[in-house]
Amino acid sequence: MEKHTVSQLKALTSDTEVTLQGWIQDIRVMKNIIFLVFRDHTGIAQLTVKRDSWKGINLESVSRESAVSATGTFLAKGVSKIGPEILLKVLTVLNPSRSPLPLAVSDPVNSDIETRLNHRFLDLRKREVNVVFQAQSKLLWGIRKFLSDNGFVEVHTPKVVAAATEGGADLFRVQYFEKETYLNQSPQLYKEILISAGLNRVFEVGPAFRAEKHNTVRHLNEFTSVDIEMAFSDHNDAMRMLEGSVRSGISEVSSSMGKELAETGHNILIPEIPFPRITYEESVKYIEGHGEKINFGDDFSPEQLKILGNQFHDFYFITKWPAVLRPFYTMPDPANSEFTNSFDLQYQEKEITSGAQRVHDPQMLVERFHSKGLREEDFSFYLESFMYGMPPHAGWGLGLERLCMILLDLPNIREATLFPRDRNRISP
Ligand code: AMO
């Protein structure tokens, strides 16, 4: 017997016999008729049962959210408002659901986010929640396609590491046999070593861990980092790759899911490239022009970034950040070493990506370690790769959940994370 999905039904002729597999979302029992609201991963259908001719199981005993297999005839002229209609012949409960449900899948009442995350598997059965992760998958697929088309090789680097990349304070410590090690904050050091290894252009999609104590709607303690590194390139080359990746990712979402997203209230706009660029110094002037005071080397607050972001339609770059605000591996601006060949990609006040041209001269790198109070012996495995003809290179790291949050206008990064890890949550 051929299985169908709800979305395939509309292409069938009336009276075709079909078998669908999914969940019973609701049951409405009338005097002569019973309606079952059936849901699979593609949509909702109505299973109609005429009581006097029904010879199957006791339908009133089927609990909501039980997994079922339903066979019946498709009624092309069905009048159901919820979706295509099937005259049910056989219903088999493949696995019953317990009741009551800890979280209602179909009720219009929205539970609070903690309850939803505690029972995430049920929360994800809701279409409007599920659709976020389908969009995230397409977003990443579009980015991967763009990078692969531009000669990038996908790599996988260790997540248990011996050295910090983004500053020593925000590290999770891991006991690794006799040694104390860390969960990686970023694949930074490894992607750079791979440039010395002659892979030319690499990208990685993987987890990054930050032991940041703040609990905000933009921060996770484990997030998905999309990283690139490219040889014989500078920050301008890296920015062009970033614009292309973001646009390709969003185009993929729009072309494959635009209609479905519109139905769930998301309007996807493909951004125009190139994105506008503004330097750190110009940003300071602009924000100060709106009555704020910024000392040289201060990072911008979310409120200040809101002021700055208001002048741009969507994405924009802040470039040439002061060296004091950037990690040791960032290339100083040759024209003024107080600044760097670096950039952040912003969407209003939200930072989505950091990137830069990197230091490739080992002598300069050692000086940069010292200026940041780091011990070069902790980085010897990394430094060695700079001693044997390391090419000039550049790259960036993009937070996938942040981009997804922006794309779908979600109020909290946890909405774009299947199983968030934050200050209070490590389960499920
Ligand atoms: P950075 O530390 O700025 O740079 O991180 C890059 C991007 O990762 C995302 N991100 C986060 N997302 C959610 N929760 C967090 N706690 C969090 N921290 C960072 C953001 C951010 O823009 N090695 C460099 C990148 C590079 O230069 O290649 C780095 O990790 O979207």
mmCIF file of N, CA, C and O in Angstrom, residues 377-426:
data_model
loop_
_atom_site.group_PDB
_atom_site.id
_atom_site.type_symbol
_atom_site.label_atom_id
_atom_site.label_comp_id
_atom_site.label_asym_id
_atom_site.label_seq_id
_atom_site.Cartn_x
_atom_site.Cartn_y
_atom_site.Cartn_z
ATOM 1 N N GLU A 377 54.079 29.972 24.739
ATOM 2 C CA GLU A 377 54.230 28.506 24.844
ATOM 3 C C GLU A 377 52.871 27.786 24.870
ATOM 4 O O GLU A 377 52.766 26.623 24.492
ATOM 5 N N ASP A 378 51.813 28.495 25.278
ATOM 6 C CA ASP A 378 50.482 27.859 25.255
ATOM 7 C C ASP A 378 49.967 27.681 23.828
ATOM 8 O O ASP A 378 48.993 26.969 23.601
ATOM 9 N N PHE A 379 50.595 28.371 22.884
ATOM 10 C CA PHE A 379 50.109 28.362 21.496
ATOM 11 C C PHE A 379 51.149 27.768 20.537
ATOM 12 O O PHE A 379 51.095 28.026 19.344
ATOM 13 N N SER A 380 52.119 26.981 21.061
ATOM 14 C CA SER A 380 53.243 26.567 20.216
ATOM 15 C C SER A 380 52.771 25.755 18.999
ATOM 16 O O SER A 380 53.314 25.908 17.902
ATOM 17 N N PHE A 381 51.739 24.916 19.187
ATOM 18 C CA PHE A 381 51.260 24.097 18.043
ATOM 19 C C PHE A 381 50.713 25.001 16.926
ATOM 20 O O PHE A 381 50.775 24.661 15.748
ATOM 21 N N TYR A 382 50.175 26.134 17.311
ATOM 22 C CA TYR A 382 49.577 27.090 16.359
ATOM 23 C C TYR A 382 50.689 27.913 15.713
ATOM 24 O O TYR A 382 50.769 28.031 14.487
ATOM 25 N N LEU A 383 51.578 28.406 16.581
ATOM 26 C CA LEU A 383 52.655 29.273 16.110
ATOM 27 C C LEU A 383 53.554 28.550 15.104
ATOM 28 O O LEU A 383 54.017 29.147 14.132
ATOM 29 N N GLU A 384 53.764 27.256 15.312
ATOM 30 C CA GLU A 384 54.648 26.506 14.415
ATOM 31 C C GLU A 384 54.166 26.609 12.964
ATOM 32 O O GLU A 384 54.969 26.721 12.042
ATOM 33 N N SER A 385 52.857 26.600 12.780
ATOM 34 C CA SER A 385 52.332 26.614 11.405
ATOM 35 C C SER A 385 52.585 27.947 10.702
ATOM 36 O O SER A 385 52.391 28.063 9.492
ATOM 37 N N PHE A 386 53.013 28.967 11.487
ATOM 38 C CA PHE A 386 53.320 30.279 10.892
ATOM 39 C C PHE A 386 54.787 30.396 10.461
ATOM 40 O O PHE A 386 55.171 31.353 9.804
ATOM 41 N N MET A 387 55.603 29.408 10.859
ATOM 42 C CA MET A 387 57.054 29.509 10.653
ATOM 43 C C MET A 387 57.486 29.011 9.276
ATOM 44 O O MET A 387 58.632 29.137 8.910
ATOM 45 N N TYR A 388 56.574 28.375 8.556
ATOM 46 C CA TYR A 388 56.962 27.692 7.317
ATOM 47 C C TYR A 388 56.117 28.181 6.138
ATOM 48 O O TYR A 388 55.481 27.406 5.446
ATOM 49 N N GLY A 389 56.092 29.484 5.964
ATOM 50 C CA GLY A 389 55.392 30.021 4.782
ATOM 51 C C GLY A 389 53.886 30.072 4.940
ATOM 52 O O GLY A 389 53.146 29.644 4.049
ATOM 53 N N MET A 390 53.406 30.585 6.070
ATOM 54 C CA MET A 390 51.955 30.788 6.246
ATOM 55 C C MET A 390 51.478 31.867 5.271
ATOM 56 O O MET A 390 51.996 32.998 5.279
ATOM 57 N N PRO A 391 50.490 31.599 4.426
ATOM 58 C CA PRO A 391 49.995 32.642 3.521
ATOM 59 C C PRO A 391 49.270 33.758 4.283
ATOM 60 O O PRO A 391 48.697 33.505 5.346
ATOM 61 N N PRO A 392 49.248 34.978 3.729
ATOM 62 C CA PRO A 392 48.333 36.000 4.274
ATOM 63 C C PRO A 392 46.918 35.425 4.194
ATOM 64 O O PRO A 392 46.591 34.723 3.233
ATOM 65 N N HIS A 393 46.073 35.697 5.190
ATOM 66 C CA HIS A 393 44.741 35.077 5.173
ATOM 67 C C HIS A 393 43.733 35.886 5.964
ATOM 68 O O HIS A 393 44.097 36.784 6.730
ATOM 69 N N ALA A 394 42.476 35.541 5.762
ATOM 70 C CA ALA A 394 41.374 36.270 6.408
ATOM 71 C C ALA A 394 40.199 35.318 6.574
ATOM 72 O O ALA A 394 40.144 34.275 5.922
ATOM 73 N N GLY A 395 39.252 35.701 7.434
ATOM 74 C CA GLY A 395 38.073 34.839 7.613
ATOM 75 C C GLY A 395 37.068 35.463 8.555
ATOM 76 O O GLY A 395 37.205 36.617 8.969
ATOM 77 N N TRP A 396 36.044 34.696 8.877
ATOM 78 C CA TRP A 396 35.003 35.166 9.790
ATOM 79 C C TRP A 396 34.302 34.007 10.480
ATOM 80 O O TRP A 396 34.408 32.852 10.054
ATOM 81 N N GLY A 397 33.563 34.353 11.533
ATOM 82 C CA GLY A 397 32.722 33.385 12.243
ATOM 83 C C GLY A 397 31.334 33.983 12.390
ATOM 84 O O GLY A 397 31.180 35.133 12.818
ATOM 85 N N LEU A 398 30.319 33.203 12.022
ATOM 86 C CA LEU A 398 28.930 33.687 12.019
ATOM 87 C C LEU A 398 28.095 32.802 12.945
ATOM 88 O O LEU A 398 28.182 31.580 12.880
ATOM 89 N N GLY A 399 27.295 33.427 13.797
ATOM 90 C CA GLY A 399 26.409 32.672 14.686
ATOM 91 C C GLY A 399 25.135 32.293 13.947
ATOM 92 O O GLY A 399 24.326 33.152 13.606
ATOM 93 N N LEU A 400 24.969 30.991 13.692
ATOM 94 C CA LEU A 400 23.821 30.540 12.884
ATOM 95 C C LEU A 400 22.491 30.890 13.544
ATOM 96 O O LEU A 400 21.555 31.341 12.886
ATOM 97 N N GLU A 401 22.406 30.704 14.866
ATOM 98 C CA GLU A 401 21.130 30.977 15.546
ATOM 99 C C GLU A 401 20.801 32.460 15.473
ATOM 100 O O GLU A 401 19.641 32.850 15.333
ATOM 101 N N ARG A 402 21.834 33.306 15.564
ATOM 102 C CA ARG A 402 21.568 34.761 15.480
ATOM 103 C C ARG A 402 21.038 35.139 14.112
ATOM 104 O O ARG A 402 20.105 35.938 13.991
ATOM 105 N N LEU A 403 21.630 34.559 13.060
ATOM 106 C CA LEU A 403 21.163 34.897 11.712
ATOM 107 C C LEU A 403 19.721 34.411 11.522
ATOM 108 O O LEU A 403 18.878 35.127 10.968
ATOM 109 N N CYS A 404 19.455 33.225 12.027
ATOM 110 C CA CYS A 404 18.100 32.660 11.891
ATOM 111 C C CYS A 404 17.088 33.505 12.668
ATOM 112 O O CYS A 404 15.981 33.777 12.186
ATOM 113 N N MET A 405 17.504 33.958 13.831
ATOM 114 C CA MET A 405 16.642 34.790 14.685
ATOM 115 C C MET A 405 16.266 36.088 13.965
ATOM 116 O O MET A 405 15.124 36.530 13.969
ATOM 117 N N ILE A 406 17.263 36.661 13.300
ATOM 118 C CA ILE A 406 17.040 37.916 12.576
ATOM 119 C C ILE A 406 16.144 37.685 11.367
ATOM 120 O O ILE A 406 15.188 38.410 11.121
ATOM 121 N N LEU A 407 16.455 36.618 10.639
ATOM 122 C CA LEU A 407 15.710 36.315 9.418
ATOM 123 C C LEU A 407 14.225 36.140 9.708
ATOM 124 O O LEU A 407 13.373 36.604 8.960
ATOM 125 N N LEU A 408 13.908 35.464 10.817
ATOM 126 C CA LEU A 408 12.503 35.166 11.117
ATOM 127 C C LEU A 408 11.935 36.110 12.166
ATOM 128 O O LEU A 408 10.819 35.909 12.641
ATOM 129 N N ASP A 409 12.717 37.121 12.533
ATOM 130 C CA ASP A 409 12.270 38.127 13.489
ATOM 131 C C ASP A 409 11.791 37.465 14.792
ATOM 132 O O ASP A 409 10.696 37.751 15.285
ATOM 133 N N LEU A 410 12.628 36.593 15.344
ATOM 134 C CA LEU A 410 12.278 35.885 16.577
ATOM 135 C C LEU A 410 12.735 36.719 17.776
ATOM 136 O O LEU A 410 13.797 37.332 17.731
ATOM 137 N N PRO A 411 11.954 36.742 18.859
ATOM 138 C CA PRO A 411 12.283 37.620 19.975
ATOM 139 C C PRO A 411 13.412 37.095 20.870
ATOM 140 O O PRO A 411 13.965 37.851 21.654
ATOM 141 N N ASN A 412 13.744 35.793 20.737
ATOM 142 C CA ASN A 412 14.702 35.198 21.662
ATOM 143 C C ASN A 412 15.518 34.155 20.902
ATOM 144 O O ASN A 412 14.953 33.341 20.151
ATOM 145 N N ILE A 413 16.839 34.132 21.099
ATOM 146 C CA ILE A 413 17.714 33.187 20.377
ATOM 147 C C ILE A 413 17.342 31.735 20.684
ATOM 148 O O ILE A 413 17.560 30.843 19.867
ATOM 149 N N ARG A 414 16.716 31.514 21.845
ATOM 150 C CA ARG A 414 16.299 30.147 22.197
ATOM 151 C C ARG A 414 15.251 29.612 21.211
ATOM 152 O O ARG A 414 15.114 28.401 21.042
ATOM 153 N N GLU A 415 14.502 30.520 20.594
ATOM 154 C CA GLU A 415 13.499 30.110 19.603
ATOM 155 C C GLU A 415 14.167 29.545 18.346
ATOM 156 O O GLU A 415 13.517 28.876 17.552
ATOM 157 N N ALA A 416 15.449 29.882 18.143
ATOM 158 C CA ALA A 416 16.168 29.402 16.961
ATOM 159 C C ALA A 416 17.152 28.288 17.328
ATOM 160 O O ALA A 416 18.071 27.985 16.577
ATOM 161 N N THR A 417 16.970 27.690 18.514
ATOM 162 C CA THR A 417 17.885 26.658 19.007
ATOM 163 C C THR A 417 17.047 25.452 19.433
ATOM 164 O O THR A 417 16.127 25.608 20.246
ATOM 165 N N LEU A 418 17.364 24.282 18.908
ATOM 166 C CA LEU A 418 16.534 23.111 19.234
ATOM 167 C C LEU A 418 16.553 22.832 20.735
ATOM 168 O O LEU A 418 15.516 22.730 21.368
ATOM 169 N N PHE A 419 17.759 22.693 21.280
ATOM 170 C CA PHE A 419 17.909 22.382 22.701
ATOM 171 C C PHE A 419 18.906 23.370 23.306
ATOM 172 O O PHE A 419 20.100 23.080 23.395
ATOM 173 N N PRO A 420 18.427 24.559 23.692
ATOM 174 C CA PRO A 420 19.363 25.608 24.132
ATOM 175 C C PRO A 420 20.151 25.226 25.385
ATOM 176 O O PRO A 420 19.627 24.555 26.264
ATOM 177 N N ARG A 421 21.389 25.680 25.391
ATOM 178 C CA ARG A 421 22.244 25.602 26.571
ATOM 179 C C ARG A 421 22.450 27.031 27.058
ATOM 180 O O ARG A 421 23.045 27.842 26.341
ATOM 181 N N ASP A 422 21.886 27.336 28.229
ATOM 182 C CA ASP A 422 22.116 28.676 28.774
ATOM 183 C C ASP A 422 22.527 28.545 30.229
ATOM 184 O O ASP A 422 22.779 27.444 30.713
ATOM 185 N N ARG A 423 22.604 29.667 30.932
ATOM 186 C CA ARG A 423 23.124 29.692 32.300
ATOM 187 C C ARG A 423 22.385 28.692 33.190
ATOM 188 O O ARG A 423 22.960 28.121 34.101
ATOM 189 N N ASN A 424 21.105 28.477 32.936
ATOM 190 C CA ASN A 424 20.313 27.616 33.810
ATOM 191 C C ASN A 424 19.926 26.281 33.184
ATOM 192 O O ASN A 424 19.394 25.416 33.870
ATOM 193 N N ARG A 425 20.139 26.134 31.896
ATOM 194 C CA ARG A 425 19.551 24.962 31.243
ATOM 195 C C ARG A 425 20.595 24.050 30.606
ATOM 196 O O ARG A 425 21.333 24.481 29.712
ATOM 197 N N ILE A 426 20.621 22.793 31.069
ATOM 198 C CA ILE A 426 21.430 21.792 30.352
ATOM 199 C C ILE A 426 20.590 20.551 30.025
ATOM 200 O O ILE A 426 21.106 19.510 29.650
#
